[in-house]
Amino acid sequence: MSANRLLSTVLLALFGLPAACMVPPSPTSTIPSPTNTRVLLAPTGTATAEIVFTDIPSPSPTAEPRTLVLCIGAEPETLFIYGGSMLVMSHVLNAIYDGPIDMVSYEYRPVILEKIPSLADGDARFTQVSVRAGDRIVDASGVVVNLVEGSKIRPAGCRSGDCALDYTQGEVLMDQLSADFTLLTGVRWSDGTPVSADDSVYSFHLALEVRSVYQYASSLGDPVITRTAAYEALDPLSVRWTGLPGYLNPDYSTAFWTPLPEHAWGDYPAGELLEADFSRAYPLGYGPYVIDEYRVGSHIRLHKNPYYFRATEGLPKFDALVFRFVGENSVTNLARLTSGECDLIDQDAQMDDLFFELIDLDQQGFLNLEVTAGRVFEHLDFGIRPIEYDDGYQPGIDRPDFFSDVRVRQAIMHCVDRPAINEALYGRKSAIFHSYIPQTHPLFNADGPIYSYSPTMGRELLTQAGWTDLDNDEATPRIAIGIAGVPDGTAFTVNLWTTTATARMQQSEIIVASLRSCGIEVLAEFWPPGEFFADGPGGPVFGRRFDLVTYAWLTGVRPPCEFWITEEIPGLNEKNAATLWEGTNATGYSNPAFDAACKAALDALPDEPDYAASHLLAQEIFMQELPVLPLVARLKLVVTRPDFCGMDLDPTANSEMWNIEEFDIGEVCKK
């Protein structure tokens, strides 16, 4: 950004910043009010906002209390871990608790545990158990059932549907998975009481009660808690999780419930713990900080936990911590940062609309912009098998079969300018996806095909597939000549549907222009999210009524190949009326080889040989056949004062506060 643009042009064309919005610095802030380098925001209506920047001196090392102010975009609905799911809630819980297991760099790391259990080390194991009619098990399809005659089960040693059998009567052996977890010694509650295995067992029973009685999800979600046969303390520091017979839990290594203080909460029913007033008043934890004050609508103030198990490492770095609830007005929040009221503005504060201005300000040293490509990735889906094909494809009557030929899908992959999407939306700070996991994932298949942006190659593939440029003008649609099942003379004209989100509309503009240069005419239409994601059969996406659509999926430690297996095609499979349209595979893509590889991966545990091999094979098929075109990852964005350090903005960790105890400011951050 030029100096003139920095001083006089747009940071945001949506909001002015009235004087009433200027919040004075926190009384505990160590940052003086800046007095130089002004940046004007564009006038909106009758108001013109002014942001003031300055070099921020480091706080005095002898200042007491040393305070960090974290400004977050919303107020937590509760601080009871089984009572809510807001991102800002996880921010605060990372200060009160620590771990117990962090998800970082697409792997699990123990925090208050000695290690992550594994089959190889013997602290996880399969045991053969005898089951009979009436016993609660997990059947061959992964559903919890009471065993009855005709139930499809996997007997001991069976790890796929191929060896499943129908239960008749009597006793049969099944595999039962269990895992042991051991707490570190020296972990204490903030009142000095040792954290014990019983506290984790107490937490499990609370989660179960909250789920069954109050209809809230547990921290590990329904799949694990409803498939748990036992969760018990083995000794003061060790617990054992045991799954139901037949349950192959791919996340068994995380089946540990966050300890909760039974000695302080044991006399309270779960319903009272769910009350927001209780969670605000009694959030006893074992993490780096302890809550002093919760002022509804304003802030949470905390102090350093003297019993924190990492205190000997000099952690946490601050004597006091403040979470301030500031809302989502990006201009106002930027003013709070520059005035010294905030040391950090979290990703929930929605600073994205100032993204390119923040890049400029970061480069000039006015602030620190932390970004990383997250786990959510955008993709372009092909309507390979729309709903009208379910009774048999009828050329000339049904929509032309544009996408069944893999060469067409590969051509579009080459034609879509994904680097331009990354540039236009994310300033090239995002990551282009080539599979359903990023290249930084340890299970990414680096041997799979990588499609560069190459309209020339895309045009060649379209010609090979029979889509012909009759008039030698790529600005006009190509025409079908000699394509089986597609009437000659059919123009390659398709619709592209997505939501009304600004980023998706910008993304669609690039896709439309990209495909036009390859001779594909694309007509874009934008839907309200509620209509776009409506259930089938009426919904445009999950009713399989589209040519092309764009939306996003979430990836994680375990690659989500199951999104595109045949049995996940909405409306196609033999399911009951309530679940018929619940599938994720809106493309209608079906490939027995992909199904087999993905199911083999899903049937294996992460530390078994078949797990990695099957996931790599499934990706290879996916990357070759392209049922969807992976686009780019969405960014996680956090803004801090320029002399801030210690944050590890990890793509896998849900909250940027996962290592809050290591946050720091001042001279140490300049080394």
PDB file of C-alpha atoms in Angstrom, residues 160-296:
ATOM      1  CA  SER A 160     -14.492 -55.691   7.386  1.00  0.00           C
ATOM      2  CA  GLY A 161     -17.987 -56.222   6.093  1.00  0.00           C
ATOM      3  CA  ASP A 162     -16.791 -59.186   4.046  1.00  0.00           C
ATOM      4  CA  CYS A 163     -16.487 -61.424   7.112  1.00  0.00           C
ATOM      5  CA  ALA A 164     -19.544 -60.133   8.963  1.00  0.00           C
ATOM      6  CA  LEU A 165     -22.216 -62.706   9.784  1.00  0.00           C
ATOM      7  CA  ASP A 166     -25.800 -62.886  10.946  1.00  0.00           C
ATOM      8  CA  TYR A 167     -26.171 -63.723  14.618  1.00  0.00           C
ATOM      9  CA  THR A 168     -28.309 -66.771  15.260  1.00  0.00           C
ATOM     10  CA  GLN A 169     -28.223 -67.771  18.925  1.00  0.00           C
ATOM     11  CA  GLY A 170     -25.944 -68.748  21.808  1.00  0.00           C
ATOM     12  CA  GLU A 171     -22.572 -67.167  22.570  1.00  0.00           C
ATOM     13  CA  VAL A 172     -20.210 -65.636  20.032  1.00  0.00           C
ATOM     14  CA  LEU A 173     -16.808 -64.002  20.476  1.00  0.00           C
ATOM     15  CA  MET A 174     -16.367 -60.349  19.493  1.00  0.00           C
ATOM     16  CA  ASP A 175     -13.451 -57.908  19.766  1.00  0.00           C
ATOM     17  CA  GLN A 176     -13.587 -55.258  22.491  1.00  0.00           C
ATOM     18  CA  LEU A 177     -11.196 -52.296  22.409  1.00  0.00           C
ATOM     19  CA  SER A 178      -9.865 -50.584  25.526  1.00  0.00           C
ATOM     20  CA  ALA A 179      -7.249 -47.900  26.278  1.00  0.00           C
ATOM     21  CA  ASP A 180      -5.465 -46.796  29.448  1.00  0.00           C
ATOM     22  CA  PHE A 181      -4.603 -43.186  30.305  1.00  0.00           C
ATOM     23  CA  THR A 182      -2.266 -42.040  33.093  1.00  0.00           C
ATOM     24  CA  LEU A 183      -2.220 -38.518  34.501  1.00  0.00           C
ATOM     25  CA  LEU A 184       1.049 -36.715  35.122  1.00  0.00           C
ATOM     26  CA  THR A 185       1.989 -36.417  38.764  1.00  0.00           C
ATOM     27  CA  GLY A 186       1.803 -32.934  40.225  1.00  0.00           C
ATOM     28  CA  VAL A 187      -1.275 -31.672  38.359  1.00  0.00           C
ATOM     29  CA  ARG A 188      -3.411 -29.759  40.872  1.00  0.00           C
ATOM     30  CA  TRP A 189      -6.659 -27.888  40.950  1.00  0.00           C
ATOM     31  CA  SER A 190      -6.303 -24.172  41.496  1.00  0.00           C
ATOM     32  CA  ASP A 191      -7.239 -24.688  45.164  1.00  0.00           C
ATOM     33  CA  GLY A 192      -4.240 -27.010  45.594  1.00  0.00           C
ATOM     34  CA  THR A 193      -6.139 -30.325  45.532  1.00  0.00           C
ATOM     35  CA  PRO A 194      -4.491 -32.992  43.348  1.00  0.00           C
ATOM     36  CA  VAL A 195      -6.237 -33.832  40.080  1.00  0.00           C
ATOM     37  CA  SER A 196      -7.113 -37.537  40.140  1.00  0.00           C
ATOM     38  CA  ALA A 197      -8.403 -40.298  37.904  1.00  0.00           C
ATOM     39  CA  ASP A 198     -11.665 -40.109  39.852  1.00  0.00           C
ATOM     40  CA  ASP A 199     -12.104 -36.531  38.604  1.00  0.00           C
ATOM     41  CA  SER A 200     -12.033 -37.817  35.011  1.00  0.00           C
ATOM     42  CA  VAL A 201     -14.506 -40.600  35.833  1.00  0.00           C
ATOM     43  CA  TYR A 202     -16.743 -38.018  37.524  1.00  0.00           C
ATOM     44  CA  SER A 203     -16.518 -35.916  34.351  1.00  0.00           C
ATOM     45  CA  PHE A 204     -17.547 -38.879  32.205  1.00  0.00           C
ATOM     46  CA  HIS A 205     -20.644 -39.507  34.300  1.00  0.00           C
ATOM     47  CA  LEU A 206     -21.516 -35.799  34.189  1.00  0.00           C
ATOM     48  CA  ALA A 207     -21.218 -35.839  30.397  1.00  0.00           C
ATOM     49  CA  LEU A 208     -23.422 -38.935  30.227  1.00  0.00           C
ATOM     50  CA  GLU A 209     -26.043 -37.356  32.491  1.00  0.00           C
ATOM     51  CA  VAL A 210     -26.005 -34.083  30.560  1.00  0.00           C
ATOM     52  CA  ARG A 211     -26.468 -35.964  27.307  1.00  0.00           C
ATOM     53  CA  SER A 212     -29.166 -38.400  28.429  1.00  0.00           C
ATOM     54  CA  VAL A 213     -31.175 -36.157  30.759  1.00  0.00           C
ATOM     55  CA  TYR A 214     -30.644 -32.675  29.336  1.00  0.00           C
ATOM     56  CA  GLN A 215     -30.059 -33.578  25.671  1.00  0.00           C
ATOM     57  CA  TYR A 216     -26.692 -31.814  25.387  1.00  0.00           C
ATOM     58  CA  ALA A 217     -23.788 -33.344  23.469  1.00  0.00           C
ATOM     59  CA  SER A 218     -20.769 -34.466  25.456  1.00  0.00           C
ATOM     60  CA  SER A 219     -17.257 -33.195  24.836  1.00  0.00           C
ATOM     61  CA  LEU A 220     -16.408 -36.348  22.899  1.00  0.00           C
ATOM     62  CA  GLY A 221     -19.762 -36.383  21.142  1.00  0.00           C
ATOM     63  CA  ASP A 222     -22.429 -39.044  20.911  1.00  0.00           C
ATOM     64  CA  PRO A 223     -20.442 -41.626  18.886  1.00  0.00           C
ATOM     65  CA  VAL A 224     -17.952 -42.279  21.695  1.00  0.00           C
ATOM     66  CA  ILE A 225     -20.030 -41.808  24.824  1.00  0.00           C
ATOM     67  CA  THR A 226     -22.896 -43.956  23.559  1.00  0.00           C
ATOM     68  CA  ARG A 227     -20.461 -46.688  22.517  1.00  0.00           C
ATOM     69  CA  THR A 228     -18.636 -46.801  25.837  1.00  0.00           C
ATOM     70  CA  ALA A 229     -19.047 -49.976  27.886  1.00  0.00           C
ATOM     71  CA  ALA A 230     -17.040 -48.761  30.897  1.00  0.00           C
ATOM     72  CA  TYR A 231     -14.928 -45.830  32.060  1.00  0.00           C
ATOM     73  CA  GLU A 232     -13.219 -46.550  35.350  1.00  0.00           C
ATOM     74  CA  ALA A 233     -10.317 -45.527  37.564  1.00  0.00           C
ATOM     75  CA  LEU A 234      -7.549 -48.136  37.847  1.00  0.00           C
ATOM     76  CA  ASP A 235      -5.578 -46.247  40.509  1.00  0.00           C
ATOM     77  CA  PRO A 236      -5.333 -42.607  41.676  1.00  0.00           C
ATOM     78  CA  LEU A 237      -3.778 -41.472  38.378  1.00  0.00           C
ATOM     79  CA  SER A 238      -4.983 -43.990  35.762  1.00  0.00           C
ATOM     80  CA  VAL A 239      -8.277 -44.601  33.969  1.00  0.00           C
ATOM     81  CA  ARG A 240      -9.384 -47.178  31.437  1.00  0.00           C
ATOM     82  CA  TRP A 241     -11.843 -46.612  28.621  1.00  0.00           C
ATOM     83  CA  THR A 242     -13.558 -49.720  27.250  1.00  0.00           C
ATOM     84  CA  GLY A 243     -15.745 -49.652  24.172  1.00  0.00           C
ATOM     85  CA  LEU A 244     -18.742 -51.810  23.429  1.00  0.00           C
ATOM     86  CA  PRO A 245     -17.962 -55.131  21.724  1.00  0.00           C
ATOM     87  CA  GLY A 246     -17.570 -54.491  18.007  1.00  0.00           C
ATOM     88  CA  TYR A 247     -16.715 -50.777  18.335  1.00  0.00           C
ATOM     89  CA  LEU A 248     -13.642 -49.865  16.292  1.00  0.00           C
ATOM     90  CA  ASN A 249     -13.059 -46.383  17.648  1.00  0.00           C
ATOM     91  CA  PRO A 250     -10.522 -44.606  15.376  1.00  0.00           C
ATOM     92  CA  ASP A 251     -10.097 -41.951  18.062  1.00  0.00           C
ATOM     93  CA  TYR A 252      -9.631 -44.337  20.980  1.00  0.00           C
ATOM     94  CA  SER A 253      -6.412 -42.508  21.858  1.00  0.00           C
ATOM     95  CA  THR A 254      -8.459 -39.448  22.875  1.00  0.00           C
ATOM     96  CA  ALA A 255     -11.209 -41.259  24.803  1.00  0.00           C
ATOM     97  CA  PHE A 256     -10.239 -39.429  27.986  1.00  0.00           C
ATOM     98  CA  TRP A 257     -12.688 -37.085  29.677  1.00  0.00           C
ATOM     99  CA  THR A 258     -11.392 -33.718  30.877  1.00  0.00           C
ATOM    100  CA  PRO A 259     -11.161 -33.949  34.698  1.00  0.00           C
ATOM    101  CA  LEU A 260     -13.689 -31.878  36.619  1.00  0.00           C
ATOM    102  CA  PRO A 261     -13.427 -31.086  40.361  1.00  0.00           C
ATOM    103  CA  GLU A 262     -15.555 -33.695  42.082  1.00  0.00           C
ATOM    104  CA  HIS A 263     -14.480 -32.415  45.497  1.00  0.00           C
ATOM    105  CA  ALA A 264     -15.977 -28.992  44.676  1.00  0.00           C
ATOM    106  CA  TRP A 265     -18.885 -29.921  42.412  1.00  0.00           C
ATOM    107  CA  GLY A 266     -19.892 -33.371  43.561  1.00  0.00           C
ATOM    108  CA  ASP A 267     -22.952 -32.213  45.512  1.00  0.00           C
ATOM    109  CA  TYR A 268     -24.429 -30.288  42.576  1.00  0.00           C
ATOM    110  CA  PRO A 269     -26.769 -31.913  40.015  1.00  0.00           C
ATOM    111  CA  ALA A 270     -25.830 -31.617  36.351  1.00  0.00           C
ATOM    112  CA  GLY A 271     -28.781 -29.326  35.727  1.00  0.00           C
ATOM    113  CA  GLU A 272     -27.361 -26.739  38.103  1.00  0.00           C
ATOM    114  CA  LEU A 273     -23.930 -26.991  36.507  1.00  0.00           C
ATOM    115  CA  LEU A 274     -25.549 -26.201  33.178  1.00  0.00           C
ATOM    116  CA  GLU A 275     -26.789 -22.874  34.508  1.00  0.00           C
ATOM    117  CA  ALA A 276     -24.663 -20.022  33.198  1.00  0.00           C
ATOM    118  CA  ASP A 277     -24.507 -18.327  36.606  1.00  0.00           C
ATOM    119  CA  PHE A 278     -22.936 -21.424  38.146  1.00  0.00           C
ATOM    120  CA  SER A 279     -20.306 -21.851  35.435  1.00  0.00           C
ATOM    121  CA  ARG A 280     -19.317 -18.207  35.763  1.00  0.00           C
ATOM    122  CA  ALA A 281     -19.007 -18.340  39.527  1.00  0.00           C
ATOM    123  CA  TYR A 282     -17.334 -21.719  40.050  1.00  0.00           C
ATOM    124  CA  PRO A 283     -15.072 -22.575  37.096  1.00  0.00           C
ATOM    125  CA  LEU A 284     -12.407 -24.359  39.178  1.00  0.00           C
ATOM    126  CA  GLY A 285      -9.616 -25.589  36.898  1.00  0.00           C
ATOM    127  CA  TYR A 286      -6.020 -26.782  36.764  1.00  0.00           C
ATOM    128  CA  GLY A 287      -4.771 -24.564  33.913  1.00  0.00           C
ATOM    129  CA  PRO A 288      -2.484 -21.530  33.824  1.00  0.00           C
ATOM    130  CA  TYR A 289      -5.055 -19.014  35.077  1.00  0.00           C
ATOM    131  CA  VAL A 290      -7.828 -18.744  37.678  1.00  0.00           C
ATOM    132  CA  ILE A 291     -10.960 -16.605  37.294  1.00  0.00           C
ATOM    133  CA  ASP A 292     -11.306 -13.674  39.700  1.00  0.00           C
ATOM    134  CA  GLU A 293     -14.252 -11.890  38.170  1.00  0.00           C
ATOM    135  CA  TYR A 294     -16.867 -12.509  35.487  1.00  0.00           C
ATOM    136  CA  ARG A 295     -18.737  -9.337  34.551  1.00  0.00           C
ATOM    137  CA  VAL A 296     -21.587 -10.235  32.191  1.00  0.00           C
TER     138      VAL A 296
END
